Coordinates of C-alpha atoms and ligand atoms in Angstrom, one line a residue:
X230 CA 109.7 111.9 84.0
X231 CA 110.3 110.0 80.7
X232 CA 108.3 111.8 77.7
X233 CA 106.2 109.3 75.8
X234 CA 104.0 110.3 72.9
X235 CA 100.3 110.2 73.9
X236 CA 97.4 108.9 71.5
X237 CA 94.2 111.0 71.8
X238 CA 92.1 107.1 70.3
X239 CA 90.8 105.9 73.8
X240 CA 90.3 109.2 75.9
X241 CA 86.8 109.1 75.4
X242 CA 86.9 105.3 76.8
X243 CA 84.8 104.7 79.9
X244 CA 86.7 101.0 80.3
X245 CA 88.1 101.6 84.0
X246 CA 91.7 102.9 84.3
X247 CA 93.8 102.6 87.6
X248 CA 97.4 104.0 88.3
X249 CA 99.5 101.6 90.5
X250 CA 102.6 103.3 92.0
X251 CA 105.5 100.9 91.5
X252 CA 104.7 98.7 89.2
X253 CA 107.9 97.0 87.6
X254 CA 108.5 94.4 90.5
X255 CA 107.1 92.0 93.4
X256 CA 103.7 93.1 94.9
X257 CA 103.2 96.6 92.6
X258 CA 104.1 93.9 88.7
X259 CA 101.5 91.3 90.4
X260 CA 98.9 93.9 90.9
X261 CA 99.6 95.7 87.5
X262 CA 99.4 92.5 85.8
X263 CA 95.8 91.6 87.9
X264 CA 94.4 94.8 86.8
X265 CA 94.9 94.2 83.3
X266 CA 93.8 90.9 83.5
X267 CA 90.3 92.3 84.7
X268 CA 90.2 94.9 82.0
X269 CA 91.2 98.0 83.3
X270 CA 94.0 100.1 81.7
X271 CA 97.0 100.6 84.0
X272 CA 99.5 103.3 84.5
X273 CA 102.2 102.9 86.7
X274 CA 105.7 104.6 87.4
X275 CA 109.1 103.4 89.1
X276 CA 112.3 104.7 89.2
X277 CA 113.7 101.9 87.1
X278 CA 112.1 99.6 84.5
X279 CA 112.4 96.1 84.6
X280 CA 112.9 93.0 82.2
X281 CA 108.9 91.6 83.4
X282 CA 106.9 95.2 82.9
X283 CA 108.4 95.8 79.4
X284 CA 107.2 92.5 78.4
X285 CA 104.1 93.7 80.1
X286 CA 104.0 96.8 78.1
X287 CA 104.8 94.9 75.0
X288 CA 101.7 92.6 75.1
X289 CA 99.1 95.7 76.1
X290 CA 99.6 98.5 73.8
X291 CA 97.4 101.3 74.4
X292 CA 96.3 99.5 77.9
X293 CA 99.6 100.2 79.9
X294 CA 101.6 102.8 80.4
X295 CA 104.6 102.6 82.2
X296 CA 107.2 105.5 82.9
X297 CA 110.1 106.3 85.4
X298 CA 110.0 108.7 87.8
X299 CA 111.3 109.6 91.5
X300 CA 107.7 109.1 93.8
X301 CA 109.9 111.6 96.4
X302 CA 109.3 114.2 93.7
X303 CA 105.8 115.9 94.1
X304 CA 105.7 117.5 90.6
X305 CA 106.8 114.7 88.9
X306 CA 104.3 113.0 90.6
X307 CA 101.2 115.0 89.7
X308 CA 102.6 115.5 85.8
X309 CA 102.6 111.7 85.9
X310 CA 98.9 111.7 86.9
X311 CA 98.3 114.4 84.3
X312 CA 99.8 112.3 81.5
X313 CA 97.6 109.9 82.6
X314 CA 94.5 111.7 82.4
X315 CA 95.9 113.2 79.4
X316 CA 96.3 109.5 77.9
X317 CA 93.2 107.6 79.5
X318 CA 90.7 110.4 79.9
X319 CA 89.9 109.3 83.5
X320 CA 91.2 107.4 86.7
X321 CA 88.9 105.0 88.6
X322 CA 91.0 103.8 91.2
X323 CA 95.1 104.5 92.7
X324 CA 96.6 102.0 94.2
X325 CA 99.7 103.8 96.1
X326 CA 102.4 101.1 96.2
X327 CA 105.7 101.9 96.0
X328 CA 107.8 102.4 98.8
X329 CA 111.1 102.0 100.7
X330 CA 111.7 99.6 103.3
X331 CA 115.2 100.2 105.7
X332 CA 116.2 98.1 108.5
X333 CA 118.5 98.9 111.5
X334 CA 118.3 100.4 114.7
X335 CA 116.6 104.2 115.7
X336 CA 120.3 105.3 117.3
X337 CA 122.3 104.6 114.4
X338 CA 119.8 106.0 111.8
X339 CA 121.0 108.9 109.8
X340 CA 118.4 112.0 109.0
X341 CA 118.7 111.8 105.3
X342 CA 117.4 108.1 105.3
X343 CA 114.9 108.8 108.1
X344 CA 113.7 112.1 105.0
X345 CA 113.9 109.3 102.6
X346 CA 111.6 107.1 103.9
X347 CA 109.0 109.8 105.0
X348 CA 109.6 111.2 101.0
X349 CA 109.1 108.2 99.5
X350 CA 106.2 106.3 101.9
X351 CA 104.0 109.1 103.4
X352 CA 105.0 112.2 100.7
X353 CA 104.7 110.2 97.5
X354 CA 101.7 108.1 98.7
X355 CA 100.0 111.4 100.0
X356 CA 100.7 113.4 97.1
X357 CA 99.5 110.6 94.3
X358 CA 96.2 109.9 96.0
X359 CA 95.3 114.1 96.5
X360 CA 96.5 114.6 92.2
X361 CA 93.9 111.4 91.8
X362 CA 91.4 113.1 94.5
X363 CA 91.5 116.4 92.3
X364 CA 90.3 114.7 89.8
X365 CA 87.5 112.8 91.4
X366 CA 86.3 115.6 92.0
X367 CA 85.6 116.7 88.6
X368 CA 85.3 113.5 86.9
X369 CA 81.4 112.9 86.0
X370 CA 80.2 110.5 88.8
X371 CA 78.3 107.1 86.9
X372 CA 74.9 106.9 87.6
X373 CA 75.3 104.4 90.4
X374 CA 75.6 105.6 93.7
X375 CA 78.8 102.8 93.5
X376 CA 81.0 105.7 93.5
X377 CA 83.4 108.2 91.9
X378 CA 87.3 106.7 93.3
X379 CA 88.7 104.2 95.2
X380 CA 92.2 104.6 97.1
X381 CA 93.9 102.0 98.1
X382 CA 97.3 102.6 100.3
X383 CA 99.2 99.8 100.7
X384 CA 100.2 99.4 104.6
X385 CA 102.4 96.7 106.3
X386 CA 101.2 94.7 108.9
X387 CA 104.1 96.1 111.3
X388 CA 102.5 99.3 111.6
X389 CA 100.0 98.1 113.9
X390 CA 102.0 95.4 115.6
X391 CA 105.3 96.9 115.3
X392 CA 108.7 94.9 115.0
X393 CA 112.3 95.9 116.0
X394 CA 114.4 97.6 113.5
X395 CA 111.5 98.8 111.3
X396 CA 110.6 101.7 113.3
X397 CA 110.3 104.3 110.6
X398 CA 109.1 102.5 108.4
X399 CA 106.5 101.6 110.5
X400 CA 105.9 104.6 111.3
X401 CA 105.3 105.6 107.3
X402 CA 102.8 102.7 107.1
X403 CA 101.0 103.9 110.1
X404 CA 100.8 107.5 109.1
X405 CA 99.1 106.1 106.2
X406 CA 96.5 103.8 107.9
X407 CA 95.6 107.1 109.3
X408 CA 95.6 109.2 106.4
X409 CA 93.5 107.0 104.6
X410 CA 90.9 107.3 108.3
X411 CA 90.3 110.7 107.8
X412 CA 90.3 111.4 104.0
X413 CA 88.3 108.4 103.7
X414 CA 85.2 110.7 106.1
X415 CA 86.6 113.8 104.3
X416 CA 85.3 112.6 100.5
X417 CA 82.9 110.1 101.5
X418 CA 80.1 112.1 100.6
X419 CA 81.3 113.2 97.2
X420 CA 81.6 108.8 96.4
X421 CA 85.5 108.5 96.9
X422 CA 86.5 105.7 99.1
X423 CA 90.1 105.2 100.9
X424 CA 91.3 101.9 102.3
X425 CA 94.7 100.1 103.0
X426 CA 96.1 96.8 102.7
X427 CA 98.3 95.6 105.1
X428 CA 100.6 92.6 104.1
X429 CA 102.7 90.5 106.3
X430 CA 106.1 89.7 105.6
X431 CA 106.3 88.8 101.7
X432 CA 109.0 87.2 99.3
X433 CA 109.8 90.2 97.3
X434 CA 112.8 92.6 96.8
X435 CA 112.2 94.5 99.8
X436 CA 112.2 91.6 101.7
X437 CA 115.2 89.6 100.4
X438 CA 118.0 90.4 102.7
X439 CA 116.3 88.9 105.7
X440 CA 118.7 86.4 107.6
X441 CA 117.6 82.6 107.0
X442 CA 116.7 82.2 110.8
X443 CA 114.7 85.2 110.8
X444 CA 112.7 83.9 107.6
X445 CA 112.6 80.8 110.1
X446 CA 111.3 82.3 113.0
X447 CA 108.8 84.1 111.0
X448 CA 106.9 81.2 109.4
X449 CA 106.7 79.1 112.6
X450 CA 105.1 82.1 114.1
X451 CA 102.3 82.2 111.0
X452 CA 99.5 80.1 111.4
X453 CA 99.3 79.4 107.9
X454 CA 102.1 78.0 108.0
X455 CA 104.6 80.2 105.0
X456 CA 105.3 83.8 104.1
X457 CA 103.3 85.5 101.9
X458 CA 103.5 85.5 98.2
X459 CA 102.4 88.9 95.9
X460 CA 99.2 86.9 94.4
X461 CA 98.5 86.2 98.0
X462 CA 97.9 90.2 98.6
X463 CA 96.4 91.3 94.5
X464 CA 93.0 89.7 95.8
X465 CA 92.6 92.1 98.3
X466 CA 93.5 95.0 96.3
X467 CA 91.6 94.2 93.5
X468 CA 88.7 93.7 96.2
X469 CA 89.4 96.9 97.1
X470 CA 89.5 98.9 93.8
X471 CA 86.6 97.4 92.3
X472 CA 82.8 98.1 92.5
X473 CA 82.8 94.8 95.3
X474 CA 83.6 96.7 98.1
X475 CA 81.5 99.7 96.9
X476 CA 80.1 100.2 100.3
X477 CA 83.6 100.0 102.6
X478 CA 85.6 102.9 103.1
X479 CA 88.6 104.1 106.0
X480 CA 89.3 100.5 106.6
X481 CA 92.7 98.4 106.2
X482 CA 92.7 94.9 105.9
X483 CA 95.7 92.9 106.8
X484 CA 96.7 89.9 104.8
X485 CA 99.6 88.2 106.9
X486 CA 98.6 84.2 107.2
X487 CA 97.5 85.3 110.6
X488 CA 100.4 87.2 111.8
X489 CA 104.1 86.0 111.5
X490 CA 106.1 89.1 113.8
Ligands
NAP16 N1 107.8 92.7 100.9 C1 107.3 92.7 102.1 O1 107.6 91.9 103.0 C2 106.2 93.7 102.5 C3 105.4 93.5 103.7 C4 104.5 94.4 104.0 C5 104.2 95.5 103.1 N2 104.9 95.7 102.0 C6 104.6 96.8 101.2 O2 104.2 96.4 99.9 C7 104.6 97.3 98.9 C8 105.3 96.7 97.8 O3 106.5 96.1 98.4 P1 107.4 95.1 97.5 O4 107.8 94.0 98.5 O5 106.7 94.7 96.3 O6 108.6 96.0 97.2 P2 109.7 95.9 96.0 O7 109.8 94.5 95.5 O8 111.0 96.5 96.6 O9 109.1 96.9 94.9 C9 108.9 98.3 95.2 C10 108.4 99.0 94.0 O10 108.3 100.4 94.3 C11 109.2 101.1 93.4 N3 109.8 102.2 94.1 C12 110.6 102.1 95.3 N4 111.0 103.4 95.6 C13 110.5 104.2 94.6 C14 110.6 105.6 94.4 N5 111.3 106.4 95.2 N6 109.9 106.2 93.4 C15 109.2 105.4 92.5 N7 109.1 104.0 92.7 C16 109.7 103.5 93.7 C17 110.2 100.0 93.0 O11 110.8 100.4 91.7 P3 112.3 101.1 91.6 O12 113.1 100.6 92.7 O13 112.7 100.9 90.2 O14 111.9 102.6 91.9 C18 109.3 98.8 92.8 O15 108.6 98.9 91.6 C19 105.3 98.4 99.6 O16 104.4 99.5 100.0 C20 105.8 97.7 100.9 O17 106.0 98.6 102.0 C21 105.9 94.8 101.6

């Protein structure tokens, strides 16, 4: 992980900070920029930067900070939610983002991008929201019974319909719908909540090498009628991480147009 000088000023802040994994492009940038927009400070980590989250960066000093680091990596991982704490003083909510998304057939799928995609998805997701969890745990709870965390994996809508081609990588989504089941009764009590969003096919990166008949195919087959755009998925998530859904826990809720696959 990139070493960045930390100022001690605002560790004694209680304005709400949330770390976004895979923040410098399509839906991770849109909710990063929402969060700030709200208030909250944001941290956030990719692999690579980008043009958008340095100007980001540049117009919220002391609000964002933005690193590079391999989610596939667990220790880099929990040092980056150290630093954070370290920097902020607190987390209120993770928004586990970043992922990889590979197309092509189950027979012709090699093992190191089947390890890649379990790395990145379920390992990275898994291993950001337990280092947040930690500290839930310790962090003094508000005197609201509104809670201590919120978790927020983000799911695809394939995992629970499923679509050729994106086996394993439906299968990452689905291993966190259920993830976020379980720890969501296994923290309840102690006010940490654990949801997922699952978005339908959206125009972003991941999604840009899709063949124009597919894109075709896919927005007849959507009610409303067009793919989905990042902005179109931030509501949910900032739903989600904020004092709003205060009472909702283990759920995912799909934002699709209706279903396209
Ligand atoms: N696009 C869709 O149609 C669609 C549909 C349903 C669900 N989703 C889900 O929505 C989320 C965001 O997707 P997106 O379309 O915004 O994807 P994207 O445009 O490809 O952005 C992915 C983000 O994750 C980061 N990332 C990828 N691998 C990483 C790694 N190993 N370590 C650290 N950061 C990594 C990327 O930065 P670097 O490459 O620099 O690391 C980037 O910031 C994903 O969970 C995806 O599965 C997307």
């Amino acid at each position: 992980m990139a070493t960045v000088p930390i100022p001690q000023s605002r560790v004694d802040d209680a304005t709400p900070v949330a770390i976004v994994s895979g923040g410098s492009r399509g839906l991770g940038l849109a909710v990063v920029e929402r969060l700030l927009e709200r208030g909250d400070r944001v941290a956030t980590f990719s692999r690579g930067r980008s043009g958008r989250l340095d100007d980001l960066t540049a117009r919220h000093p002391g609000e964002l900070f933005a690193t590079t680091l391999d989610a596939a990596d667990p220790v880099a991982v929990a040092s980056f939610v150290g630093a954070t704490i370290a920097r902020f003083g607190r987390i209120d909510s993770c928004v586990a983002n970043a992922a990889i998304a590979a197309e092509g057939v189950l027979a012709t799928t090699a093992d190191a991008l089947i390890a890649e995609l379990l790395a990145v998805n379920i390992q990275g997701s898994i291993v950001l929201v337990r280092e947040c969890v930690r500290q839930w745990l310790v962090q003094p709870r508000p005197p609201t019974p509104d809670g201590t965390g919120s978790a927020v994996m983000v799911s695809s809508s394939v995992a629970a319909r499923g679509s050729p081609g994106l086996s394993v990588y439906a299968a990452t989504k689905g291993a966190l719908e259920s993830f976020a089941r379980s720890l969501a009764r296994e923290v309840g009590s102690r006010g940490i909540r654990v949801n997922c969003v699952a978005p339908g096919f959206l125009e972003t990166d991941l999604s840009a090498s899709l063949p124009a008949g597919d894109r075709a195919r896919l927005v007849r087959r959507t009610p409303l009628g067009r793919l989905g755009m990042p902005a179109d998925v931030v509501g949910a998530i900032d739903f989600l991480t904020s004092r709003r859904s205060a009472f909702i826990t283990g759920q995912t809720i799909t934002v699709d147009g209706g279903g396209g696959f």
